[in-house]
Amino acid sequence: MEIKEFLINKFKDIFHRDPVYFAFAPGRTNLIGEHLDYNNCPVFPFAIDLRISACFSCRDDNVIRIVDADGIHGERTFEAVDSVAPYPDGDWGNYPKAAVQGIISDGKIKAPYRGFDAVIYSTVPAAGGMSSSSAFVVLSSLLFSTANGISYPKMELSALTAAAERYVGTQGGGMDQTASINGMAGKVLKIGFSPLSCTPYPVPEGVSFVVADTLIKARKSKEALTYYNSKPIECRLAAAVLRRKLPPYLKKPLTVGFLGDLSPEKTGLTEAEIDRAVFSVLKETEYTYEEIAAVLETDVETVQKEYCLMADGTPLPQPENGFALAARTRHVLTEWRRVDRCAAAMERGDAETVGRLMNESHASCRDNGDFSCPELNALTEIARKAGALGSRMTGAGRGGCTVSLVRNGDVEAFTDRIRSEYYDRYLKETHPEIGEEAKKNAVFTVYPSDGASVFPLSREN
Ligand code: NG1
């Protein structure tokens, strides 16, 4: 049965009436450009054919009731009010709450707000670096805006949902929401953030994108949030140091707000000159809070307050080895250039170059970003040996999925080798606790797909 029919039937069972709308929001795979969005540097993802879908109907009151159709997560009911109090950390109900709060805070609708009844179903692997959480935020924003009679232009909704998702405590950029909203069948999107823009690129002939899940969960709750948020914080600290120390090297006046300001256009320097200047200012070894405060000519408390606060208002504890400002900046600058080169290669239909850039990206995510983990490294290695043109981690990292570029004729043999060498051998040895069931659908081809959408169901349903 199609997901839509399945959800219509579920809705009728649960709510004893017909649903009025169907909506979906896709997950995304990031081809290249990891941990760049929060630096205002371009990224290169695509919306995928795995989605979170919903059937829903508006209500006459402000109650929002969302039921998970497969019964695993149960249901959540809350009221749409000016200030929506969150559920405890890590609760899935915080994603719809994030969307509802985001739209209410945007101010285009006024209380009393209208709620909705919805039944949802997701095929996006959870905590897999495929943006299941952002897809849920985007979907919820469509449901709540529809219930309240408004519709946002795509770019406006992209910016709104990106900001809204911070409600759950992540300090990410807007890649996931923008990809989910603006996806186009057959195209990879180059997303720029200053200003927000989306340019579609064709996929070279004869190649497929194969995703493989390490089956190590890349969750963004509790301690994992601290890990994830430490990355934007390190980048903000690097930008602060550069803001203060870089001007004498620049050929144009520039206040460095983000690492994404370090372009040849804005600095008046070539890429090589930018690198020479940046890495003569940033020391290679890690910084302590005290060292950063000394460079910024202030005290530790001010540094923590300005750059390092987590969602709960506490400052990020200093990482064990200190803040790796040079390494993170090196990742950002090189990855940004790889995104530009990858887009040019896609335009030429040059799959080999795309693959090579993906491999280089993974190496930088591992060595400069510290975003990877042994399982992602092993899986990408195996993928390259199994014939991928390129293979890399995709998404936040420390678990989740890899994406590999594979010639169409090689996909079957490639998939078999990933099964035998990663799941049946490597994972069995390193994580015997991971069962066979989870491994069954862990490697699959993804197709660049259309973005989120909502439409009325016809009466015959
Ligand atoms: P995923 O893989 O969905 O957790 C996260 C961030 C992105 C981006 C990537 C790394 C959120 C909602 N998502 O994605 O903005 O920074 O990591 O490239 O914070």
Coordinates of C-alpha atoms and ligand atoms in Angstrom, one line a residue:
M1 CA 0.0 0.0 0.0
E2 CA 1.2 3.5 -0.8
I3 CA 2.2 5.6 2.2
K4 CA -0.6 8.1 1.5
E5 CA -3.3 5.4 1.6
F6 CA -1.8 3.9 4.7
L7 CA -1.9 7.2 6.5
I8 CA -5.4 8.0 5.3
N9 CA -6.6 4.7 6.8
K10 CA -4.7 5.3 10.0
F11 CA -6.1 8.8 10.3
K12 CA -9.7 7.5 9.9
D13 CA -9.0 4.8 12.5
I14 CA -7.6 7.2 15.1
F15 CA -9.6 10.3 14.6
H16 CA -12.9 8.9 13.2
R17 CA -13.1 11.4 10.4
D18 CA -11.4 12.0 7.0
P19 CA -8.1 13.8 6.8
V20 CA -8.2 16.9 4.7
Y21 CA -4.5 17.2 3.7
F22 CA -1.5 15.2 2.9
A23 CA 2.1 16.6 3.3
F24 CA 5.6 15.3 3.2
A25 CA 9.1 16.6 3.8
P26 CA 12.2 14.7 2.6
G27 CA 15.5 14.0 4.4
R28 CA 18.7 15.0 2.7
T29 CA 22.1 13.6 1.8
N30 CA 24.9 16.0 1.7
L31 CA 27.2 15.3 -1.2
I32 CA 30.0 17.6 0.0
G33 CA 30.4 20.7 2.2
E34 CA 30.2 19.4 5.8
H35 CA 30.0 21.6 8.8
L36 CA 30.1 24.6 6.6
D37 CA 26.5 26.0 6.8
Y38 CA 27.0 27.5 10.3
N39 CA 30.1 29.3 8.9
N40 CA 28.0 30.9 6.1
C41 CA 29.9 28.9 3.5
P42 CA 28.1 27.0 0.7
V43 CA 27.0 23.4 0.9
F44 CA 26.0 20.9 -1.7
P45 CA 23.2 18.5 -0.6
F46 CA 20.1 17.0 -2.2
A47 CA 16.7 16.1 -0.9
I48 CA 16.2 12.3 -1.0
D49 CA 13.3 9.9 -1.8
L50 CA 13.0 9.1 1.9
R51 CA 10.5 11.3 3.7
I52 CA 8.4 12.0 6.7
S53 CA 4.7 12.2 5.6
A54 CA 1.5 13.2 7.3
C55 CA -2.2 13.1 6.8
F56 CA -3.9 15.9 8.8
S57 CA -7.0 18.0 9.4
C58 CA -7.3 21.4 11.1
R59 CA -9.1 21.7 14.5
D60 CA -11.3 24.4 15.8
D61 CA -9.1 24.9 19.0
N62 CA -5.4 25.4 19.5
V63 CA -4.6 21.7 20.3
I64 CA -2.0 19.9 18.2
R65 CA -2.2 16.1 18.3
I66 CA 0.4 14.1 16.4
V67 CA 0.3 10.3 16.3
D68 CA 3.2 8.2 15.0
A69 CA 1.5 5.7 12.6
D70 CA 3.9 2.8 13.3
G71 CA 3.2 3.1 17.0
I72 CA 6.9 3.1 18.1
H73 CA 6.9 6.6 19.3
G74 CA 3.4 7.0 20.5
E75 CA 1.7 10.4 20.3
R76 CA 2.2 13.9 21.5
T77 CA -0.5 16.5 22.3
F78 CA 0.2 20.1 23.1
E79 CA -1.3 23.6 22.7
A80 CA -0.2 26.3 20.4
V81 CA 0.4 29.3 22.6
D82 CA 2.7 32.3 22.4
S83 CA 5.4 30.6 24.4
V84 CA 5.5 26.8 23.9
A85 CA 7.3 25.0 26.7
P86 CA 9.6 22.2 25.5
Y87 CA 9.3 18.6 26.4
P88 CA 12.4 17.1 28.2
D89 CA 15.6 17.0 26.2
G90 CA 15.6 14.5 23.4
D91 CA 11.8 14.1 23.2
W92 CA 10.6 13.8 19.6
G93 CA 7.7 16.1 20.4
N94 CA 10.2 19.0 20.5
Y95 CA 10.6 19.0 16.7
P96 CA 6.9 19.9 16.0
K97 CA 7.1 22.3 19.0
A98 CA 10.1 24.0 17.4
A99 CA 8.2 24.5 14.2
V100 CA 5.1 25.9 16.0
Q101 CA 7.1 28.2 18.1
G102 CA 9.1 29.4 15.1
I103 CA 5.9 30.3 13.2
I104 CA 4.3 32.0 16.2
S105 CA 7.5 34.0 16.9
D106 CA 7.6 35.1 13.3
G107 CA 4.5 37.1 14.0
K108 CA 2.4 36.7 10.9
I109 CA -0.4 35.0 12.7
K110 CA -2.0 36.1 16.0
A111 CA -3.6 34.1 18.8
P112 CA -5.9 32.3 19.1
Y113 CA -3.9 29.8 17.0
R114 CA -5.5 26.8 15.2
G115 CA -4.2 23.4 16.0
F116 CA -4.4 20.2 13.9
D117 CA -4.8 16.4 14.2
A118 CA -2.1 14.5 12.3
V119 CA -0.8 11.0 11.8
I120 CA 2.8 10.7 10.6
Y121 CA 5.1 8.1 9.2
S122 CA 8.8 8.4 8.4
T123 CA 11.1 6.4 6.1
V124 CA 14.2 8.6 6.9
P125 CA 16.6 6.6 9.2
A126 CA 16.6 8.3 12.6
A127 CA 19.9 9.7 13.9
G128 CA 21.6 8.6 10.6
G129 CA 22.8 12.0 9.3
M130 CA 19.9 12.1 6.8
S131 CA 18.2 15.0 8.6
S132 CA 15.2 13.1 9.9
S133 CA 14.9 15.8 12.6
S134 CA 14.9 18.8 10.1
A135 CA 12.4 16.9 7.9
F136 CA 10.1 16.7 10.8
V137 CA 10.5 20.4 11.7
V138 CA 9.8 21.3 8.0
L139 CA 6.8 19.0 7.9
S140 CA 5.4 20.4 11.1
S141 CA 5.8 23.9 9.8
L142 CA 3.7 23.0 6.8
L143 CA 1.0 21.5 8.9
F144 CA 0.8 24.5 11.4
S145 CA 1.0 27.2 8.7
T146 CA -1.7 25.4 6.7
A147 CA -3.9 25.1 9.7
N148 CA -3.5 28.8 10.3
G149 CA -4.2 29.8 6.7
I150 CA -0.7 31.1 5.7
S151 CA 1.9 29.9 3.3
Y152 CA 5.5 31.0 3.2
P153 CA 7.7 31.5 0.1
K154 CA 10.2 28.6 0.1
M155 CA 13.3 30.7 1.0
E156 CA 11.5 32.4 3.8
L157 CA 10.3 29.1 5.2
S158 CA 13.9 27.7 4.9
A159 CA 15.3 30.6 7.0
L160 CA 12.4 30.3 9.5
T161 CA 12.7 26.6 10.0
A162 CA 16.5 26.7 10.3
A163 CA 16.2 29.3 13.1
A164 CA 13.2 27.4 14.6
E165 CA 15.1 24.1 15.0
R166 CA 17.5 25.8 17.4
Y167 CA 14.6 25.4 19.9
V168 CA 15.9 21.8 20.4
G169 CA 19.3 23.1 21.4
T170 CA 21.3 22.6 18.2
Q171 CA 23.4 25.5 16.9
G172 CA 23.5 24.2 13.3
G173 CA 23.2 26.2 10.1
G174 CA 20.3 26.0 7.6
M175 CA 21.5 23.3 5.2
D176 CA 19.0 20.6 6.2
Q177 CA 15.8 22.6 6.2
T178 CA 16.7 24.4 3.0
A179 CA 17.4 21.1 1.2
S180 CA 14.2 19.6 2.4
I181 CA 12.1 22.5 1.3
N182 CA 13.9 23.3 -2.0
G183 CA 14.7 19.8 -3.3
M184 CA 14.4 19.2 -7.0
A185 CA 14.2 15.8 -8.7
G186 CA 17.5 14.9 -10.3
K187 CA 19.4 17.9 -9.0
V188 CA 22.0 18.6 -6.3
L189 CA 21.5 22.0 -4.7
K190 CA 24.3 24.4 -4.1
I191 CA 23.0 26.4 -1.1
G192 CA 24.6 29.7 -0.2
F193 CA 23.9 31.4 3.1
S194 CA 24.9 35.0 2.5
P195 CA 22.3 35.7 1.2
L196 CA 20.3 32.4 1.3
S197 CA 20.3 31.0 -2.2
C198 CA 19.7 27.7 -4.0
T199 CA 21.2 26.7 -7.4
P200 CA 20.4 23.3 -8.9
Y201 CA 23.1 21.2 -10.6
P202 CA 22.7 18.2 -12.8
V203 CA 24.0 14.8 -11.7
P204 CA 26.6 13.4 -14.1
E205 CA 25.3 10.6 -16.4
G206 CA 25.7 7.0 -15.4
V207 CA 26.4 7.3 -11.6
S208 CA 24.4 6.7 -8.5
F209 CA 24.5 7.8 -4.9
V210 CA 24.7 4.9 -2.5
V211 CA 24.1 5.5 1.2
A212 CA 25.4 3.1 3.8
D213 CA 24.5 3.4 7.5
T214 CA 27.3 2.7 10.0
L215 CA 24.5 1.7 12.4
I216 CA 26.3 3.9 15.0
K217 CA 23.6 6.4 16.0
A218 CA 24.5 10.0 15.4
R219 CA 22.0 11.4 17.9
K220 CA 21.8 15.1 18.7
S221 CA 20.6 14.9 22.2
K222 CA 22.3 15.4 25.6
E223 CA 26.1 14.7 25.4
A224 CA 25.9 14.4 21.6
L225 CA 24.6 18.0 21.6
T226 CA 27.7 19.1 23.4
Y227 CA 29.8 17.4 20.8
Y228 CA 27.9 18.9 17.9
N229 CA 27.7 22.4 19.3
S230 CA 31.4 22.5 20.2
K231 CA 32.1 22.7 16.4
P232 CA 30.1 25.9 15.7
I233 CA 31.6 27.3 18.9
E234 CA 35.2 26.6 17.8
C235 CA 34.5 28.2 14.5
R236 CA 33.0 31.3 16.1
L237 CA 36.1 31.5 18.3
A238 CA 38.4 31.2 15.3
A239 CA 36.4 34.0 13.6
A240 CA 36.8 36.2 16.7
V241 CA 40.6 35.7 16.8
L242 CA 40.8 36.4 13.1
R243 CA 38.6 39.5 13.3
R244 CA 41.1 40.9 15.7
K245 CA 44.4 39.8 14.2
L246 CA 43.8 39.5 10.4
P247 CA 43.2 43.1 9.3
P248 CA 46.9 44.0 8.8
Y249 CA 47.2 41.2 6.2
L250 CA 44.1 42.1 4.2
K251 CA 43.9 44.1 1.0
K252 CA 40.3 45.3 1.7
P253 CA 38.7 46.5 4.9
L254 CA 36.8 43.6 6.4
T255 CA 35.2 42.8 9.8
V256 CA 35.4 39.0 10.0
G257 CA 32.0 37.9 11.3
F258 CA 32.1 34.3 10.1
L259 CA 34.8 32.1 8.6
G260 CA 32.7 32.4 5.5
D261 CA 33.9 36.0 5.1
L262 CA 37.4 34.8 4.2
S263 CA 36.8 34.8 0.4
P264 CA 39.1 36.3 -2.2
E265 CA 36.4 38.8 -3.0
K266 CA 36.0 40.1 0.5
T267 CA 39.7 40.0 1.5
G268 CA 41.3 41.1 -1.8
L269 CA 43.7 38.1 -1.4
T270 CA 44.2 35.0 -3.4
E271 CA 43.4 31.6 -1.8
A272 CA 47.1 31.0 -1.1
E273 CA 47.5 34.4 0.4
I274 CA 44.4 33.9 2.6
D275 CA 45.9 30.6 3.9
R276 CA 49.3 32.2 4.6
A277 CA 47.7 35.0 6.5
V278 CA 45.2 32.9 8.4
F279 CA 47.7 30.3 9.5
S280 CA 50.3 32.8 10.6
V281 CA 47.6 34.3 12.9
L282 CA 46.2 31.1 14.3
K283 CA 48.6 28.8 16.2
E284 CA 48.6 25.2 15.2
T285 CA 48.2 23.8 18.7
E286 CA 44.9 24.0 20.6
Y287 CA 43.9 27.1 22.6
T288 CA 42.8 27.2 26.2
Y289 CA 40.0 29.6 27.3
E290 CA 42.7 31.8 28.9
E291 CA 44.7 32.0 25.7
I292 CA 41.7 33.0 23.6
A293 CA 40.8 35.6 26.2
A294 CA 44.4 37.0 26.1
V295 CA 44.3 37.3 22.3
L296 CA 40.9 39.0 22.4
E297 CA 42.1 41.2 25.3
T298 CA 39.3 40.3 27.6
D299 CA 38.5 37.8 30.3
V300 CA 37.4 34.1 30.1
E301 CA 33.9 34.9 31.4
T302 CA 33.3 37.4 28.5
V303 CA 34.6 34.9 26.0
Q304 CA 32.3 32.3 27.3
K305 CA 29.3 34.6 27.3
E306 CA 29.9 36.0 23.8
Y307 CA 30.8 32.8 22.0
C308 CA 30.4 29.6 24.0
L309 CA 26.9 29.4 25.5
M310 CA 24.9 26.2 25.1
A311 CA 21.1 26.3 24.9
D312 CA 20.8 25.9 28.6
G313 CA 22.8 29.0 29.2
T314 CA 25.9 27.2 30.5
P315 CA 29.3 27.7 28.7
L316 CA 30.8 24.8 26.7
P317 CA 33.4 23.1 28.9
Q318 CA 36.9 23.4 27.4
P319 CA 37.5 20.4 25.2
E320 CA 40.0 17.9 26.6
N321 CA 42.8 19.1 24.3
G322 CA 41.6 22.7 24.0
F323 CA 40.0 24.5 21.1
A324 CA 41.4 23.4 17.8
L325 CA 41.0 26.7 16.0
A326 CA 43.6 26.2 13.2
A327 CA 42.4 22.7 12.3
R328 CA 38.7 23.7 12.2
T329 CA 39.5 26.7 10.1
R330 CA 41.6 24.6 7.7
H331 CA 38.6 22.3 7.3
V332 CA 36.3 25.1 6.6
L333 CA 38.5 26.9 4.0
T334 CA 39.5 23.7 2.1
E335 CA 35.9 22.2 2.2
W336 CA 34.5 25.5 0.9
R337 CA 36.8 25.3 -2.1
R338 CA 35.9 21.7 -2.6
V339 CA 32.2 22.6 -2.8
D340 CA 33.0 25.2 -5.5
R341 CA 35.1 22.7 -7.4
C342 CA 32.6 20.0 -7.0
A343 CA 29.8 22.2 -8.4
A344 CA 32.0 23.0 -11.4
A345 CA 32.7 19.3 -11.9
M346 CA 29.0 18.4 -11.8
E347 CA 28.3 21.0 -14.4
R348 CA 30.9 19.3 -16.7
G349 CA 29.6 15.9 -15.9
D350 CA 33.0 15.0 -14.5
A351 CA 32.1 12.2 -12.0
E352 CA 35.8 11.2 -11.3
T353 CA 36.6 14.7 -10.0
V354 CA 33.4 14.7 -7.9
G355 CA 34.5 11.3 -6.4
R356 CA 38.1 12.6 -5.7
L357 CA 36.7 15.7 -4.0
M358 CA 34.4 13.5 -1.8
N359 CA 37.5 11.4 -0.7
E360 CA 39.4 14.6 0.1
S361 CA 36.4 15.9 2.0
H362 CA 36.2 12.8 4.1
A363 CA 39.9 13.0 5.0
S364 CA 39.4 16.6 6.1
C365 CA 36.3 15.8 8.1
R366 CA 38.4 13.1 9.9
D367 CA 41.7 15.0 10.3
N368 CA 40.8 18.7 10.5
G369 CA 37.2 18.6 11.7
D370 CA 37.3 15.6 14.1
F371 CA 33.8 14.8 12.9
S372 CA 34.4 11.2 11.9
C373 CA 34.6 8.0 13.9
P374 CA 36.3 4.6 13.4
E375 CA 33.2 3.1 11.8
L376 CA 32.8 6.0 9.3
N377 CA 36.5 5.7 8.4
A378 CA 36.3 1.9 7.9
L379 CA 33.1 2.1 5.8
T380 CA 34.4 4.8 3.5
E381 CA 37.7 2.8 3.1
I382 CA 35.8 -0.4 2.2
A383 CA 33.6 1.6 -0.2
R384 CA 36.6 2.9 -2.1
K385 CA 38.1 -0.6 -2.3
A386 CA 34.7 -1.8 -3.5
G387 CA 34.9 0.5 -6.5
A388 CA 33.3 3.8 -5.4
L389 CA 34.5 6.8 -7.3
G390 CA 34.4 8.6 -3.9
S391 CA 33.0 8.0 -0.5
R392 CA 32.6 10.2 2.6
M393 CA 30.6 10.7 5.8
T394 CA 27.5 12.7 5.3
G395 CA 25.8 14.9 8.0
A396 CA 27.0 15.8 11.4
G397 CA 29.2 12.7 11.8
R398 CA 30.4 10.6 14.8
G399 CA 28.1 7.9 13.4
G400 CA 25.3 8.0 10.9
C401 CA 25.7 7.4 7.2
T402 CA 28.3 7.5 4.4
V403 CA 27.5 8.5 0.8
S404 CA 29.4 7.0 -2.1
L405 CA 29.4 7.8 -5.8
V406 CA 29.2 4.6 -7.7
R407 CA 28.9 3.8 -11.5
N408 CA 25.4 2.5 -12.2
G409 CA 26.8 -0.8 -13.5
D410 CA 28.8 -1.3 -10.3
V411 CA 26.0 -0.7 -7.8
E412 CA 25.1 -4.3 -7.2
A413 CA 28.6 -5.6 -6.7
F414 CA 29.4 -2.6 -4.6
T415 CA 26.5 -3.1 -2.3
D416 CA 27.3 -6.8 -1.9
R417 CA 30.9 -6.0 -0.9
I418 CA 29.7 -3.4 1.6
R419 CA 27.4 -6.1 3.1
S420 CA 30.1 -8.7 3.3
E421 CA 33.0 -6.5 4.4
Y422 CA 31.4 -3.9 6.6
Y423 CA 28.2 -5.5 8.1
D424 CA 29.2 -9.2 8.1
R425 CA 32.8 -8.7 9.0
Y426 CA 33.9 -5.3 10.4
L427 CA 30.7 -4.5 12.4
K428 CA 30.3 -8.1 13.6
E429 CA 33.8 -8.0 15.1
T430 CA 33.6 -4.4 16.5
H431 CA 29.9 -4.2 17.5
P432 CA 28.6 -7.8 18.1
E433 CA 25.6 -6.2 19.9
I434 CA 24.2 -4.8 16.6
G435 CA 21.7 -7.4 15.4
E436 CA 21.1 -8.8 11.9
E437 CA 17.7 -7.1 11.5
A438 CA 19.3 -3.6 11.6
K439 CA 21.7 -4.6 8.9
K440 CA 19.1 -5.7 6.4
N441 CA 18.3 -2.3 4.8
A442 CA 21.4 -0.4 5.8
V443 CA 22.8 0.1 2.4
F444 CA 20.6 1.7 -0.4
T445 CA 20.6 4.0 -3.4
V446 CA 19.2 7.5 -2.9
Y447 CA 17.7 9.7 -5.6
P448 CA 17.7 13.5 -5.6
S449 CA 14.1 14.3 -5.1
D450 CA 11.5 17.0 -4.9
G451 CA 11.2 19.2 -1.8
A452 CA 8.5 19.4 0.9
S453 CA 4.9 19.9 -0.2
V454 CA 1.4 20.0 1.2
F455 CA -1.8 19.4 -0.8
P456 CA -5.5 18.8 -0.2
L457 CA -6.9 15.3 -0.4
S458 CA -9.7 14.9 -2.8
R459 CA -13.1 14.0 -1.4
E460 CA -13.1 10.4 -2.8
N461 CA -10.4 9.5 -0.3
Ligands
NG1_1 P1 22.5 16.4 10.7 O1 23.4 15.4 9.9 O2 21.1 16.4 10.1 O3 22.6 16.2 12.1 C1 23.9 18.7 11.2 C2 23.3 20.1 11.2 C3 23.5 20.8 9.8 C4 25.0 20.7 9.4 C5 25.5 19.3 9.5 C6 27.0 19.1 9.2 C7 21.2 20.6 12.4 C8 19.7 20.5 12.4 N1 21.8 20.1 11.4 O4 23.1 17.9 10.3 O5 23.1 22.2 9.9 O6 25.8 21.6 10.2 O7 25.2 18.7 10.8 O8 27.3 19.5 7.9 O9 21.8 21.3 13.2

